[in-house]
Amino acid sequence: MLTLFLFLTLSSALIITVPPKSEECLIYSFQENVDVNLVFQVTSGGALDIDVLVNGPDQRVLVEAYKESEGKHSFTSASAGEFRICFSNKFSHVSDKVINFLIEDSNSKLAKIDDVGPLEKGVLQLSEAIHNIKTENKYMRLRERAHRDTTESTNARVLWLTFAETLMLISVSLYQLYYLKSFFEVRKTV
C-alpha cells in the first residue's frame, strides 16, 4: 500500500483566453532539479497560433516558441523559484485566442528507484507508465476538442451555404419560368 503513494505527480490543466495585442503570464514555483512539462494547444481564434515564452527565476529563457498552434516542451529547473510562463497574442490585431494547456511537475517522487526492492521497482515503473498514458490521454483530449470545434464550425458554414444555394436555385428557377412563359404569351398589336 505504501508503494502506491511513492509516486506523486503535481499537474494542472487550464484554459485561458488571450485578447489581441496582449500577453497573459502565469507564475509557477518549482524546486531545484525538477523536470517540468508544458503541453499547450490553441483551440480557437484566428490562425490558431500563439507565442510561448518560459523564463526561469534568473530571467533566463527556457522555452521560446513563436506562432505555434500546439506544442510539447520540457525543461529542468536549474534553481528553485518562480517560473514565468507567458502566452503572447501581440501579433494578432483582431481575434482572441483560447489556449488549453497543462503544466506538469513529473519529478516529484518521494522515493528513489534504488531505495526500494524489486517488487516496489515494478510498481514504480508501472505507476510511471500509467502517468505517461494519462498525460498523453489529456493531450489527445485537447486535440480532439480543437478538431471537434473546427469540424462543427465547418459543418455550420456548409449548412448556411447549402441554404444560400437552395435559395439561389429556387430564384433562378422562378426567373426561368417567368421568362419562358413570356415566349408563349400572345401579344396583341393595335
Tab-separated table of N, CA, C and O in Angstrom, residues 72-165:
chain	number	residue	atom	x	y	z
A	72	LYS	N	4.633	20.592	-27.221
A	72	LYS	CA	5.056	19.910	-26.003
A	72	LYS	C	6.483	20.366	-25.736
A	72	LYS	O	7.359	20.180	-26.578
A	73	HIS	N	6.703	20.968	-24.585
A	73	HIS	CA	8.037	21.446	-24.234
A	73	HIS	C	8.385	20.978	-22.832
A	73	HIS	O	7.534	20.949	-21.945
A	74	SER	N	9.645	20.621	-22.642
A	74	SER	CA	10.128	20.185	-21.336
A	74	SER	C	11.357	21.000	-20.964
A	74	SER	O	12.135	21.385	-21.823
A	75	PHE	N	11.490	21.243	-19.674
A	75	PHE	CA	12.684	21.905	-19.170
A	75	PHE	C	12.923	21.440	-17.745
A	75	PHE	O	12.036	20.918	-17.079
A	76	THR	N	14.159	21.622	-17.279
A	76	THR	CA	14.526	21.259	-15.919
A	76	THR	C	14.854	22.531	-15.168
A	76	THR	O	15.620	23.373	-15.662
A	77	SER	N	14.295	22.668	-13.989
A	77	SER	CA	14.555	23.869	-13.195
A	77	SER	C	15.961	23.788	-12.610
A	77	SER	O	16.284	22.883	-11.853
A	78	ALA	N	16.805	24.717	-13.011
A	78	ALA	CA	18.184	24.731	-12.527
A	78	ALA	C	18.259	25.215	-11.080
A	78	ALA	O	19.160	24.837	-10.337
A	79	SER	N	17.301	26.053	-10.711
A	79	SER	CA	17.269	26.551	-9.337
A	79	SER	C	15.813	26.677	-8.895
A	79	SER	O	14.904	26.752	-9.722
A	80	ALA	N	15.608	26.666	-7.603
A	80	ALA	CA	14.259	26.806	-7.060
A	80	ALA	C	13.806	28.254	-7.224
A	80	ALA	O	14.611	29.183	-7.191
A	81	GLY	N	12.514	28.430	-7.426
A	81	GLY	CA	11.992	29.786	-7.540
A	81	GLY	C	10.742	29.840	-8.395
A	81	GLY	O	10.115	28.824	-8.694
A	82	GLU	N	10.406	31.063	-8.790
A	82	GLU	CA	9.200	31.305	-9.570
A	82	GLU	C	9.536	31.332	-11.058
A	82	GLU	O	10.417	32.068	-11.493
A	83	PHE	N	8.797	30.533	-11.816
A	83	PHE	CA	8.971	30.455	-13.255
A	83	PHE	C	7.792	31.152	-13.912
A	83	PHE	O	6.643	30.958	-13.527
A	84	ARG	N	8.088	31.962	-14.917
A	84	ARG	CA	7.072	32.761	-15.596
A	84	ARG	C	6.770	32.131	-16.961
A	84	ARG	O	7.654	31.991	-17.797
A	85	ILE	N	5.492	31.759	-17.163
A	85	ILE	CA	5.044	31.155	-18.409
A	85	ILE	C	4.089	32.139	-19.079
A	85	ILE	O	3.035	32.462	-18.525
A	86	CYS	N	4.474	32.631	-20.255
A	86	CYS	CA	3.703	33.674	-20.932
A	86	CYS	C	3.196	33.184	-22.290
A	86	CYS	O	3.936	32.571	-23.059
A	87	PHE	N	1.928	33.505	-22.572
A	87	PHE	CA	1.318	33.265	-23.867
A	87	PHE	C	1.033	34.635	-24.472
A	87	PHE	O	0.280	35.418	-23.910
A	88	SER	N	1.629	34.915	-25.616
A	88	SER	CA	1.525	36.238	-26.222
A	88	SER	C	0.695	36.188	-27.503
A	88	SER	O	0.912	35.337	-28.368
A	89	ASN	N	-0.227	37.142	-27.609
A	89	ASN	CA	-1.055	37.308	-28.799
A	89	ASN	C	-0.843	38.712	-29.357
A	89	ASN	O	-1.745	39.310	-29.930
A	90	LYS	N	0.352	39.259	-29.183
A	90	LYS	CA	0.635	40.639	-29.594
A	90	LYS	C	0.611	40.821	-31.101
A	90	LYS	O	0.383	41.923	-31.586
A	91	PHE	N	0.852	39.768	-31.856
A	91	PHE	CA	0.885	39.872	-33.319
A	91	PHE	C	-0.509	39.901	-33.928
A	91	PHE	O	-0.677	40.280	-35.064
A	92	SER	N	-1.536	39.507	-33.179
A	92	SER	CA	-2.906	39.492	-33.689
A	92	SER	C	-3.582	40.821	-33.371
A	92	SER	O	-3.458	41.341	-32.270
A	93	HIS	N	-4.310	41.352	-34.330
A	93	HIS	CA	-4.975	42.640	-34.135
A	93	HIS	C	-6.481	42.500	-33.922
A	93	HIS	O	-7.131	43.459	-33.534
A	94	VAL	N	-7.041	41.311	-34.189
A	94	VAL	CA	-8.483	41.171	-34.174
A	94	VAL	C	-8.980	40.081	-33.229
A	94	VAL	O	-9.886	40.307	-32.441
A	95	SER	N	-8.399	38.897	-33.301
A	95	SER	CA	-9.036	37.741	-32.664
A	95	SER	C	-8.422	37.361	-31.321
A	95	SER	O	-7.217	37.414	-31.131
A	96	ASP	N	-9.320	36.967	-30.400
A	96	ASP	CA	-8.899	36.371	-29.136
A	96	ASP	C	-8.417	34.950	-29.407
A	96	ASP	O	-8.902	34.300	-30.323
A	97	LYS	N	-7.511	34.465	-28.581
A	97	LYS	CA	-7.033	33.083	-28.694
A	97	LYS	C	-7.410	32.342	-27.423
A	97	LYS	O	-7.197	32.839	-26.317
A	98	VAL	N	-7.997	31.160	-27.567
A	98	VAL	CA	-8.321	30.298	-26.436
A	98	VAL	C	-7.278	29.186	-26.410
A	98	VAL	O	-7.089	28.486	-27.403
A	99	ILE	N	-6.601	29.064	-25.264
A	99	ILE	CA	-5.491	28.123	-25.143
A	99	ILE	C	-5.781	27.127	-24.032
A	99	ILE	O	-6.082	27.519	-22.905
A	100	ASN	N	-5.669	25.854	-24.357
A	100	ASN	CA	-5.716	24.785	-23.370
A	100	ASN	C	-4.270	24.396	-23.099
A	100	ASN	O	-3.517	24.154	-24.034
A	101	PHE	N	-3.896	24.331	-21.831
A	101	PHE	CA	-2.528	23.925	-21.551
A	101	PHE	C	-2.455	23.149	-20.249
A	101	PHE	O	-3.331	23.220	-19.398
A	102	LEU	N	-1.387	22.389	-20.136
A	102	LEU	CA	-1.151	21.522	-18.998
A	102	LEU	C	0.297	21.714	-18.566
A	102	LEU	O	1.207	21.640	-19.389
A	103	ILE	N	0.492	22.009	-17.295
A	103	ILE	CA	1.834	22.149	-16.733
A	103	ILE	C	2.001	21.038	-15.721
A	103	ILE	O	1.184	20.884	-14.816
A	104	GLU	N	3.067	20.284	-15.888
A	104	GLU	CA	3.242	19.085	-15.097
A	104	GLU	C	4.626	19.024	-14.477
A	104	GLU	O	5.625	19.223	-15.154
A	105	ASP	N	4.652	18.756	-13.195
A	105	ASP	CA	5.892	18.530	-12.461
A	105	ASP	C	6.019	17.020	-12.334
A	105	ASP	O	5.389	16.409	-11.479
A	106	SER	N	6.789	16.402	-13.222
A	106	SER	CA	6.830	14.938	-13.267
A	106	SER	C	7.998	14.347	-12.484
A	106	SER	O	8.291	13.174	-12.616
A	107	ASN	N	8.650	15.153	-11.685
A	107	ASN	CA	9.822	14.661	-10.960
A	107	ASN	C	9.593	14.660	-9.452
A	107	ASN	O	10.531	14.684	-8.688
A	108	SER	N	8.344	14.636	-9.015
A	108	SER	CA	8.035	14.692	-7.583
A	108	SER	C	7.903	13.294	-7.015
A	108	SER	O	6.816	12.842	-6.711
A	109	LYS	N	9.007	12.612	-6.866
A	109	LYS	CA	8.976	11.261	-6.306
A	109	LYS	C	9.418	11.322	-4.856
A	109	LYS	O	10.359	12.023	-4.511
A	110	LEU	N	8.726	10.572	-4.025
A	110	LEU	CA	9.084	10.535	-2.612
A	110	LEU	C	10.198	9.537	-2.333
A	110	LEU	O	10.877	9.624	-1.332
A	111	ALA	N	10.370	8.557	-3.232
A	111	ALA	CA	11.424	7.562	-3.053
A	111	ALA	C	12.177	7.408	-4.361
A	111	ALA	O	11.606	7.546	-5.434
A	112	LYS	N	13.448	7.112	-4.270
A	112	LYS	CA	14.251	6.872	-5.458
A	112	LYS	C	14.139	5.402	-5.819
A	112	LYS	O	13.890	4.546	-4.987
A	113	ILE	N	14.333	5.085	-7.084
A	113	ILE	CA	14.169	3.718	-7.556
A	113	ILE	C	15.182	2.776	-6.908
A	113	ILE	O	14.928	1.580	-6.768
A	114	ASP	N	16.348	3.299	-6.472
A	114	ASP	CA	17.372	2.458	-5.851
A	114	ASP	C	17.074	2.175	-4.379
A	114	ASP	O	17.687	1.297	-3.788
A	115	ASP	N	16.162	2.908	-3.765
A	115	ASP	CA	15.867	2.758	-2.348
A	115	ASP	C	14.846	1.662	-2.048
A	115	ASP	O	14.567	1.398	-0.888
A	116	VAL	N	14.273	1.044	-3.062
A	116	VAL	CA	13.210	0.073	-2.845
A	116	VAL	C	13.588	-1.279	-3.445
A	116	VAL	O	14.501	-1.385	-4.258
A	117	GLY	N	12.826	-2.301	-3.083
A	117	GLY	CA	13.080	-3.645	-3.571
A	117	GLY	C	12.558	-3.856	-4.982
A	117	GLY	O	11.974	-2.962	-5.596
A	118	PRO	N	12.738	-5.096	-5.513
A	118	PRO	CA	12.328	-5.371	-6.895
A	118	PRO	C	10.820	-5.257	-7.124
A	118	PRO	O	10.389	-4.797	-8.175
A	119	LEU	N	10.024	-5.656	-6.162
A	119	LEU	CA	8.578	-5.546	-6.320
A	119	LEU	C	8.148	-4.077	-6.358
A	119	LEU	O	7.330	-3.678	-7.191
A	120	GLU	N	8.722	-3.287	-5.479
A	120	GLU	CA	8.409	-1.862	-5.456
A	120	GLU	C	8.909	-1.170	-6.727
A	120	GLU	O	8.278	-0.243	-7.222
A	121	LYS	N	10.056	-1.640	-7.263
A	121	LYS	CA	10.559	-1.082	-8.531
A	121	LYS	C	9.541	-1.315	-9.647
A	121	LYS	O	9.275	-0.420	-10.453
A	122	GLY	N	8.992	-2.518	-9.674
A	122	GLY	CA	7.974	-2.820	-10.682
A	122	GLY	C	6.752	-1.945	-10.532
A	122	GLY	O	6.197	-1.457	-11.518
A	123	VAL	N	6.327	-1.729	-9.294
A	123	VAL	CA	5.173	-0.869	-9.043
A	123	VAL	C	5.483	0.565	-9.461
A	123	VAL	O	4.649	1.244	-10.075
A	124	LEU	N	6.689	1.043	-9.170
A	124	LEU	CA	7.069	2.403	-9.569
A	124	LEU	C	7.106	2.540	-11.081
A	124	LEU	O	6.671	3.557	-11.635
A	125	GLN	N	7.625	1.530	-11.762
A	125	GLN	CA	7.673	1.587	-13.224
A	125	GLN	C	6.266	1.571	-13.813
A	125	GLN	O	5.969	2.303	-14.764
A	126	LEU	N	5.392	0.733	-13.259
A	126	LEU	CA	4.000	0.714	-13.714
A	126	LEU	C	3.310	2.039	-13.444
A	126	LEU	O	2.553	2.545	-14.272
A	127	SER	N	3.568	2.606	-12.287
A	127	SER	CA	2.976	3.889	-11.943
A	127	SER	C	3.439	4.979	-12.903
A	127	SER	O	2.640	5.815	-13.345
A	128	GLU	N	4.710	4.957	-13.237
A	128	GLU	CA	5.237	5.951	-14.178
A	128	GLU	C	4.642	5.750	-15.569
A	128	GLU	O	4.302	6.726	-16.256
A	129	ALA	N	4.488	4.486	-15.987
A	129	ALA	CA	3.875	4.209	-17.287
A	129	ALA	C	2.421	4.672	-17.316
A	129	ALA	O	1.969	5.261	-18.309
A	130	ILE	N	1.688	4.438	-16.234
A	130	ILE	CA	0.299	4.899	-16.158
A	130	ILE	C	0.244	6.424	-16.205
A	130	ILE	O	-0.610	7.007	-16.869
A	131	HIS	N	1.162	7.061	-15.514
A	131	HIS	CA	1.217	8.519	-15.533
A	131	HIS	C	1.455	9.035	-16.955
A	131	HIS	O	0.805	9.992	-17.393
A	132	ASN	N	2.377	8.412	-17.677
A	132	ASN	CA	2.655	8.830	-19.053
A	132	ASN	C	1.431	8.630	-19.938
A	132	ASN	O	1.134	9.468	-20.798
A	133	ILE	N	0.708	7.543	-19.741
A	133	ILE	CA	-0.510	7.288	-20.513
A	133	ILE	C	-1.564	8.345	-20.193
A	133	ILE	O	-2.236	8.859	-21.091
A	134	LYS	N	-1.716	8.701	-18.921
A	134	LYS	CA	-2.693	9.725	-18.538
A	134	LYS	C	-2.340	11.075	-19.148
A	134	LYS	O	-3.218	11.810	-19.617
A	135	THR	N	-1.056	11.402	-19.154
A	135	THR	CA	-0.622	12.674	-19.749
A	135	THR	C	-0.921	12.704	-21.241
A	135	THR	O	-1.439	13.697	-21.762
A	136	GLU	N	-0.612	11.620	-21.930
A	136	GLU	CA	-0.885	11.548	-23.365
A	136	GLU	C	-2.385	11.589	-23.633
A	136	GLU	O	-2.836	12.210	-24.598
A	137	ASN	N	-3.177	10.972	-22.754
A	137	ASN	CA	-4.630	10.995	-22.888
A	137	ASN	C	-5.176	12.418	-22.739
A	137	ASN	O	-6.054	12.849	-23.500
A	138	LYS	N	-4.654	13.183	-21.788
A	138	LYS	CA	-5.075	14.578	-21.624
A	138	LYS	C	-4.745	15.392	-22.872
A	138	LYS	O	-5.550	16.201	-23.343
A	139	TYR	N	-3.553	15.155	-23.421
A	139	TYR	CA	-3.132	15.863	-24.625
A	139	TYR	C	-4.053	15.507	-25.799
A	139	TYR	O	-4.469	16.383	-26.556
A	140	MET	N	-4.398	14.234	-25.929
A	140	MET	CA	-5.288	13.809	-27.017
A	140	MET	C	-6.686	14.391	-26.849
A	140	MET	O	-7.350	14.716	-27.836
A	141	ARG	N	-7.147	14.543	-25.607
A	141	ARG	CA	-8.450	15.185	-25.378
A	141	ARG	C	-8.423	16.645	-25.829
A	141	ARG	O	-9.404	17.136	-26.402
A	142	LEU	N	-7.315	17.338	-25.562
A	142	LEU	CA	-7.190	18.723	-26.019
A	142	LEU	C	-7.247	18.789	-27.540
A	142	LEU	O	-7.921	19.635	-28.121
A	143	ARG	N	-6.531	17.891	-28.197
A	143	ARG	CA	-6.527	17.868	-29.661
A	143	ARG	C	-7.916	17.531	-30.198
A	143	ARG	O	-8.381	18.131	-31.165
A	144	GLU	N	-8.585	16.568	-29.576
A	144	GLU	CA	-9.915	16.175	-30.020
A	144	GLU	C	-10.887	17.336	-29.898
A	144	GLU	O	-11.712	17.575	-30.782
A	145	ARG	N	-10.781	18.095	-28.802
A	145	ARG	CA	-11.665	19.252	-28.609
A	145	ARG	C	-11.442	20.295	-29.707
A	145	ARG	O	-12.395	20.832	-30.270
A	146	ALA	N	-10.187	20.559	-30.039
A	146	ALA	CA	-9.890	21.541	-31.086
A	146	ALA	C	-10.398	21.063	-32.439
A	146	ALA	O	-11.002	21.836	-33.197
A	147	HIS	N	-10.191	19.802	-32.754
A	147	HIS	CA	-10.655	19.273	-34.039
A	147	HIS	C	-12.178	19.221	-34.102
A	147	HIS	O	-12.765	19.463	-35.164
A	148	ARG	N	-12.822	18.919	-32.983
A	148	ARG	CA	-14.286	18.906	-32.955
A	148	ARG	C	-14.828	20.315	-33.199
A	148	ARG	O	-15.786	20.495	-33.965
A	149	ASP	N	-14.215	21.319	-32.571
A	149	ASP	CA	-14.652	22.699	-32.789
A	149	ASP	C	-14.493	23.098	-34.255
A	149	ASP	O	-15.366	23.756	-34.824
A	150	THR	N	-13.379	22.712	-34.863
A	150	THR	CA	-13.155	23.010	-36.275
A	150	THR	C	-14.191	22.321	-37.151
A	150	THR	O	-14.743	22.921	-38.075
A	151	THR	N	-14.485	21.065	-36.861
A	151	THR	CA	-15.472	20.310	-37.635
A	151	THR	C	-16.861	20.920	-37.500
A	151	THR	O	-17.585	21.058	-38.499
A	152	GLU	N	-17.249	21.301	-36.288
A	152	GLU	CA	-18.567	21.910	-36.088
A	152	GLU	C	-18.668	23.256	-36.803
A	152	GLU	O	-19.708	23.581	-37.377
A	153	SER	N	-17.592	24.031	-36.787
A	153	SER	CA	-17.588	25.308	-37.489
A	153	SER	C	-17.732	25.101	-38.997
A	153	SER	O	-18.513	25.795	-39.662
A	154	THR	N	-16.995	24.138	-39.533
A	154	THR	CA	-17.087	23.838	-40.964
A	154	THR	C	-18.477	23.335	-41.326
A	154	THR	O	-19.038	23.725	-42.352
A	155	ASN	N	-19.046	22.502	-40.477
A	155	ASN	CA	-20.390	21.984	-40.717
A	155	ASN	C	-21.410	23.119	-40.754
A	155	ASN	O	-22.310	23.132	-41.602
A	156	ALA	N	-21.292	24.073	-39.848
A	156	ALA	CA	-22.222	25.212	-39.825
A	156	ALA	C	-22.093	26.046	-41.102
A	156	ALA	O	-23.107	26.480	-41.678
A	157	ARG	N	-20.861	26.252	-41.567
A	157	ARG	CA	-20.665	27.020	-42.807
A	157	ARG	C	-21.278	26.304	-44.005
A	157	ARG	O	-21.907	26.925	-44.859
A	158	VAL	N	-21.058	24.985	-44.072
A	158	VAL	CA	-21.623	24.213	-45.176
A	158	VAL	C	-23.148	24.285	-45.141
A	158	VAL	O	-23.798	24.418	-46.180
A	159	LEU	N	-23.732	24.218	-43.954
A	159	LEU	CA	-25.187	24.289	-43.823
A	159	LEU	C	-25.716	25.625	-44.358
A	159	LEU	O	-26.672	25.651	-45.149
A	160	TRP	N	-25.097	26.732	-43.972
A	160	TRP	CA	-25.563	28.042	-44.429
A	160	TRP	C	-25.347	28.217	-45.931
A	160	TRP	O	-26.179	28.801	-46.619
A	161	LEU	N	-24.235	27.719	-46.444
A	161	LEU	CA	-24.010	27.811	-47.886
A	161	LEU	C	-25.008	26.952	-48.655
A	161	LEU	O	-25.428	27.315	-49.755
A	162	THR	N	-25.424	25.828	-48.075
A	162	THR	CA	-26.437	24.988	-48.714
A	162	THR	C	-27.777	25.720	-48.765
A	162	THR	O	-28.480	25.674	-49.792
A	163	PHE	N	-28.132	26.402	-47.686
A	163	PHE	CA	-29.369	27.203	-47.701
A	163	PHE	C	-29.291	28.307	-48.750
A	163	PHE	O	-30.254	28.542	-49.477
A	164	ALA	N	-28.154	28.974	-48.834
A	164	ALA	CA	-27.990	30.045	-49.823
A	164	ALA	C	-28.065	29.481	-51.239
A	164	ALA	O	-28.694	30.076	-52.129
A	165	GLU	N	-27.464	28.330	-51.459
A	165	GLU	CA	-27.502	27.695	-52.773
A	165	GLU	C	-28.928	27.281	-53.143
A	165	GLU	O	-29.362	27.464	-54.282
